[in-house]
Amino acid sequence: MSRSARARRLSRSSPSGGPGSARALADRERLRAVVLVVPLLLFIGITFLAPLGMMLLRSVHDPVVADALPETLAVLGEWDGEGLPPEAAYEALARELTRAREERTLGQVAGRVNRVESGMRSLFTRSARGLQGVTEGPWREVMVELDEAWGQPAVWNAVRATGQRFTARHYLNAVDMQRLPDGSVTRQPEERRIYLALLWRTLWVSGVITLLCLILGYPIAHLIAHSPPRRANLFLLLVLVPFWTSLLVRTTAWIVLLQTQGVLNDIMVAIGLVGDDGRLTMIYNMTGTIVAMTHVLLPFMVLPLYSVMRAIPPRYMDAAASLGATPVQAFRRVYWPQTLPGVGAGSLLVFILAIGYYITPALVGGSSGQLISNMVAYHMQTSLNWGLAGALGGIMLAGVFVLYVLYDRLVGIERLSLS
Amino acid sequence: MTSPGAAAGGGGGEAAHVAFEGVSKSYDGTNLVVKDFNLEVGKGEFVTLLGPSGSGKTTILMMLAGFQAPTSGRIRIEGESVEDLAPRSRGIGMVFQNYALFPHMTVGQNLSFPLEVRGIDGEERHERVERALKLVRLEGMENRRPGQLSGGQQQRVAIARALVFEPSLVLMDEPLGALDRSLREEMQYEIRRIHRELAVTVVYVTHDQQEAMVMSDRIAVLKDGEVEQIAPPEVLYEEPERAFVARFIGENNRLHGRVATVEGGLCEVETGRTRIRALRVVDCEPGDRVTLSIRPERVSVNPEPGVFGNQVGATVQDLAFLGDHLRVHMEACGRSDFIAKIPNIVGHGGILVGDTVRVGWTVTDCRVLDYETRTNREAEHDETT
Ligand SMILES: Nc1ncnc2c1ncn2[C@@H]1O[C@H](COP(=O)(O)OP(=O)(O)O)[C@@H](O)[C@H]1O
Ligand SMILES: [Mg+2]
């Protein structure tokens, strides 16, 4: 047998079978690799994916009312929504209210219904208290006696609406819409529209911040990318300092600088730019939010730009000049197009981070400088409307995802260059 | 060599296309990387700056293109001093060392660019791009991107781009450095053909002496920022005036020795135990140390007695048959790297390794040059590439 024929046969026999074969070896190696990343996967699963999934689930799934008032809801299911529900509904509700009061879930149930129809919390608690000791019907009269609200179909519609386990209510809410008792979807009344405006404001502010970061970051990145190594390192260090400074220190510095009695205002008064009573309000409003967030997010723009620019040999600009281009033409036609992947990456990064930014607006934004994530935090911590918080978060997540896909289509995600 | 511009080379009656007048350059304020450079390039001439890496070739080209300013001296184009002229206003086509094709543009867009910035568009632009592509034999490649081309094709695009706006002066900085041997030779003749067809003036930079010999009307040999000699290729080869030139251009036998006697244009040099009569190229006095240079193909082995003015004994150490010639390695005049090339037509008379032979050469084939040892490792390395 020739040597090459033997080699061929050997190589053919090795991939299959046998505990000592190459395939078994490769399998074992793969298994070991998997085992090694299991802790990381678990960590990500428990600390990231699970909470995310739960929040998203909560935004569409709300079983509190359904669990507490099963019989009432069963009867209401038959009801046509017009006029008053049948006596059976009153009877079931009376029984289940009493039980909820005993099991101490009444507050939760009342709170849920109250989000759909205000005033329901007190109606529920008052009625449950009033039903104490009442054992005989007719239940409709008893309940209408307790509170004449029970004689209004709107109240019953609210109960029926909150009784659905899966609901689009939170998402509708998050875009200032509501479902009417007849099932149609309309906009919220004028005075209750909050979130859409806030969403637009968040997008708009994030856009402004992204643009500011680009305008400020592009020349700096260019300077760093085309400086001799020592100076480049120094500049890079300066850009990165905000990264390494404590958030609170940074924010405090902004307060010191920007507040009405702050450094900037003092200087402007001192050089006569503004009068002492005309001091500008640059913090605890949208200006504060924009200034501070631009500062915080600037490195995320500079780094991708820098890494892209560093890969562009200065020879290209020389070549453009030798071909007769003015500096402006050379920049516009030769340099700028080559930095687009960096511009895209930096802008995407800054925009996404800005949309979800919470702490800086919370600290320096005042009431007019709040963004959507501050509203999410409010619903998480104060109003405890986690369903709505989840819906707002879900919308932001979807928005970021859309941006990502858009970028992929336009530029190609593999060209995303994050230094 | 044969182009019509060759005669105009070196100035003469009409104004030179390009003139360097005592140009020096220092990047750091102390070390001069170009020292008192003087060169006139005639219209339509092909002049090559040849020298090892670091000898200042690129710097000279960059000063001409306008990307570097001379520390002192003056550069003229068409007689006009160009110190206040920006690179884009000099109207020079430039082929960069690594082509510098714009990677985000197609070949067509790369070629259109210089026309676009000059406000040439529409049909004329299209025509000129077509013509340039035809010139470098890349018809139909407009829509490729540089990344999709081979090295040789990129090279052609770079040349086309430097020519498409019809400059009268084209600079090329080691344009073939990145290509492999056979492609490089092909491109050398291509560039020569283009030069002939367009009758443009070319200033070319290379560290490859063979490339310089093939293409140039005249070659300026540079070493450490200084001109060693400026001359047409055959003159550089036949009549080197510096030891560095003799060793950088082609092959030579180098002998070191001291001048014994001087008589007019000739002198006698003592090397080892023998005296050699040679052409006195450099000024020298008896007692000076000098380098003797003899081309290997001018050395005869076992010649008829009395034919040559110089004859010495030698021991054959190695023989190599190279087809067109036999290469004889010998020990002679105290050196073990003495070489003779015997052309295939002569016949070598049955020389064997270990033989003791006589070698001879005429007095005028042996040139007395400045004393130079190969201390410069880098130069030595460059010579072999
Ligand atoms: N931009 C620069 N700054 C400082 N020194 C340089 C620069 N360009 C070249 N040099 C130095 O000048 C000398 C000549 O370089 P160069 O002109 O590139 O030579 P060549 O092209 O012959 O290889 C070298 O020693 C090199 O290190
Ligand atoms: Mg060079």
PDB file of N, CA and C in Angstrom, chain A residues 253-285 287:
ATOM      1  N   ALA A 253     -20.411  67.537  40.758  1.00  0.00           N
ATOM      2  CA  ALA A 253     -19.619  68.539  40.048  1.00  0.00           C
ATOM      3  C   ALA A 253     -20.513  69.349  39.099  1.00  0.00           C
ATOM      4  N   TRP A 254     -21.402  68.662  38.432  1.00  0.00           N
ATOM      5  CA  TRP A 254     -22.307  69.376  37.534  1.00  0.00           C
ATOM      6  C   TRP A 254     -23.208  70.328  38.305  1.00  0.00           C
ATOM      7  N   ILE A 255     -23.659  69.868  39.460  1.00  0.00           N
ATOM      8  CA  ILE A 255     -24.520  70.744  40.264  1.00  0.00           C
ATOM      9  C   ILE A 255     -23.761  72.007  40.665  1.00  0.00           C
ATOM     10  N   VAL A 256     -22.517  71.798  41.131  1.00  0.00           N
ATOM     11  CA  VAL A 256     -21.695  72.932  41.546  1.00  0.00           C
ATOM     12  C   VAL A 256     -21.507  73.912  40.387  1.00  0.00           C
ATOM     13  N   LEU A 257     -21.311  73.358  39.205  1.00  0.00           N
ATOM     14  CA  LEU A 257     -21.056  74.202  38.042  1.00  0.00           C
ATOM     15  C   LEU A 257     -22.309  74.931  37.563  1.00  0.00           C
ATOM     16  N   LEU A 258     -23.406  74.186  37.513  1.00  0.00           N
ATOM     17  CA  LEU A 258     -24.557  74.673  36.748  1.00  0.00           C
ATOM     18  C   LEU A 258     -25.644  75.349  37.568  1.00  0.00           C
ATOM     19  N   GLN A 259     -25.648  75.136  38.889  1.00  0.00           N
ATOM     20  CA  GLN A 259     -26.794  75.639  39.651  1.00  0.00           C
ATOM     21  C   GLN A 259     -26.862  77.172  39.594  1.00  0.00           C
ATOM     22  N   THR A 260     -28.007  77.704  40.037  1.00  0.00           N
ATOM     23  CA  THR A 260     -28.255  79.138  39.904  1.00  0.00           C
ATOM     24  C   THR A 260     -27.160  79.951  40.593  1.00  0.00           C
ATOM     25  N   GLN A 261     -26.684  79.462  41.750  1.00  0.00           N
ATOM     26  CA  GLN A 261     -25.586  80.148  42.432  1.00  0.00           C
ATOM     27  C   GLN A 261     -24.250  79.488  42.095  1.00  0.00           C
ATOM     28  N   GLY A 262     -24.216  78.769  40.978  1.00  0.00           N
ATOM     29  CA  GLY A 262     -23.035  77.966  40.664  1.00  0.00           C
ATOM     30  C   GLY A 262     -21.955  78.737  39.931  1.00  0.00           C
ATOM     31  N   VAL A 263     -20.879  78.012  39.619  1.00  0.00           N
ATOM     32  CA  VAL A 263     -19.684  78.625  39.052  1.00  0.00           C
ATOM     33  C   VAL A 263     -19.993  79.334  37.731  1.00  0.00           C
ATOM     34  N   LEU A 264     -20.689  78.620  36.855  1.00  0.00           N
ATOM     35  CA  LEU A 264     -20.937  79.163  35.523  1.00  0.00           C
ATOM     36  C   LEU A 264     -21.752  80.462  35.595  1.00  0.00           C
ATOM     37  N   ASN A 265     -22.806  80.425  36.401  1.00  0.00           N
ATOM     38  CA  ASN A 265     -23.638  81.613  36.557  1.00  0.00           C
ATOM     39  C   ASN A 265     -22.847  82.754  37.179  1.00  0.00           C
ATOM     40  N   ASP A 266     -22.022  82.429  38.206  1.00  0.00           N
ATOM     41  CA  ASP A 266     -21.197  83.460  38.842  1.00  0.00           C
ATOM     42  C   ASP A 266     -20.305  84.136  37.814  1.00  0.00           C
ATOM     43  N   ILE A 267     -19.696  83.300  36.960  1.00  0.00           N
ATOM     44  CA  ILE A 267     -18.790  83.861  35.950  1.00  0.00           C
ATOM     45  C   ILE A 267     -19.558  84.764  34.991  1.00  0.00           C
ATOM     46  N   MET A 268     -20.733  84.282  34.557  1.00  0.00           N
ATOM     47  CA  MET A 268     -21.491  85.077  33.587  1.00  0.00           C
ATOM     48  C   MET A 268     -21.945  86.396  34.199  1.00  0.00           C
ATOM     49  N   VAL A 269     -22.294  86.353  35.485  1.00  0.00           N
ATOM     50  CA  VAL A 269     -22.681  87.591  36.165  1.00  0.00           C
ATOM     51  C   VAL A 269     -21.464  88.501  36.278  1.00  0.00           C
ATOM     52  N   ALA A 270     -20.311  87.880  36.641  1.00  0.00           N
ATOM     53  CA  ALA A 270     -19.099  88.664  36.862  1.00  0.00           C
ATOM     54  C   ALA A 270     -18.659  89.390  35.589  1.00  0.00           C
ATOM     55  N   ILE A 271     -18.756  88.724  34.452  1.00  0.00           N
ATOM     56  CA  ILE A 271     -18.339  89.408  33.217  1.00  0.00           C
ATOM     57  C   ILE A 271     -19.494  90.152  32.572  1.00  0.00           C
ATOM     58  N   GLY A 272     -20.614  90.196  33.270  1.00  0.00           N
ATOM     59  CA  GLY A 272     -21.707  91.048  32.821  1.00  0.00           C
ATOM     60  C   GLY A 272     -22.546  90.472  31.702  1.00  0.00           C
ATOM     61  N   LEU A 273     -22.418  89.160  31.489  1.00  0.00           N
ATOM     62  CA  LEU A 273     -23.197  88.537  30.426  1.00  0.00           C
ATOM     63  C   LEU A 273     -24.678  88.495  30.789  1.00  0.00           C
ATOM     64  N   VAL A 274     -24.953  88.238  32.062  1.00  0.00           N
ATOM     65  CA  VAL A 274     -26.339  88.282  32.549  1.00  0.00           C
ATOM     66  C   VAL A 274     -26.371  89.083  33.841  1.00  0.00           C
ATOM     67  N   GLY A 275     -27.524  89.639  34.150  1.00  0.00           N
ATOM     68  CA  GLY A 275     -27.674  90.364  35.404  1.00  0.00           C
ATOM     69  C   GLY A 275     -27.781  89.395  36.573  1.00  0.00           C
ATOM     70  N   ASP A 276     -27.607  89.913  37.779  1.00  0.00           N
ATOM     71  CA  ASP A 276     -27.640  89.045  38.959  1.00  0.00           C
ATOM     72  C   ASP A 276     -29.012  88.404  39.125  1.00  0.00           C
ATOM     73  N   ASP A 277     -30.059  89.130  38.696  1.00  0.00           N
ATOM     74  CA  ASP A 277     -31.391  88.545  38.834  1.00  0.00           C
ATOM     75  C   ASP A 277     -31.787  87.749  37.588  1.00  0.00           C
ATOM     76  N   GLY A 278     -30.884  87.733  36.601  1.00  0.00           N
ATOM     77  CA  GLY A 278     -31.208  87.004  35.376  1.00  0.00           C
ATOM     78  C   GLY A 278     -30.445  85.705  35.245  1.00  0.00           C
ATOM     79  N   ARG A 279     -30.000  85.188  36.413  1.00  0.00           N
ATOM     80  CA  ARG A 279     -29.223  83.938  36.387  1.00  0.00           C
ATOM     81  C   ARG A 279     -30.002  82.825  35.697  1.00  0.00           C
ATOM     82  N   LEU A 280     -29.278  82.065  34.879  1.00  0.00           N
ATOM     83  CA  LEU A 280     -29.934  81.028  34.085  1.00  0.00           C
ATOM     84  C   LEU A 280     -30.169  79.771  34.918  1.00  0.00           C
ATOM     85  N   THR A 281     -31.271  79.100  34.615  1.00  0.00           N
ATOM     86  CA  THR A 281     -31.535  77.815  35.258  1.00  0.00           C
ATOM     87  C   THR A 281     -31.002  76.738  34.336  1.00  0.00           C
ATOM     88  N   MET A 282     -29.894  76.140  34.748  1.00  0.00           N
ATOM     89  CA  MET A 282     -29.272  75.163  33.856  1.00  0.00           C
ATOM     90  C   MET A 282     -29.267  73.773  34.459  1.00  0.00           C
ATOM     91  N   ILE A 283     -29.882  73.645  35.607  1.00  0.00           N
ATOM     92  CA  ILE A 283     -29.905  72.330  36.229  1.00  0.00           C
ATOM     93  C   ILE A 283     -31.272  72.136  36.861  1.00  0.00           C
ATOM     94  N   TYR A 284     -31.594  70.892  37.145  1.00  0.00           N
ATOM     95  CA  TYR A 284     -32.936  70.513  37.598  1.00  0.00           C
ATOM     96  C   TYR A 284     -33.969  70.854  36.544  1.00  0.00           C
ATOM     97  N   ASN A 285     -33.562  70.789  35.298  1.00  0.00           N
ATOM     98  CA  ASN A 285     -34.500  70.878  34.179  1.00  0.00           C
ATOM     99  C   ASN A 285     -33.903  70.102  33.008  1.00  0.00           C
ATOM    100  N   THR A 287     -32.216  71.079  30.439  1.00  0.00           N
ATOM    101  CA  THR A 287     -30.840  71.466  30.136  1.00  0.00           C
ATOM    102  C   THR A 287     -29.858  70.652  30.964  1.00  0.00           C
TER     103      THR A 287
END
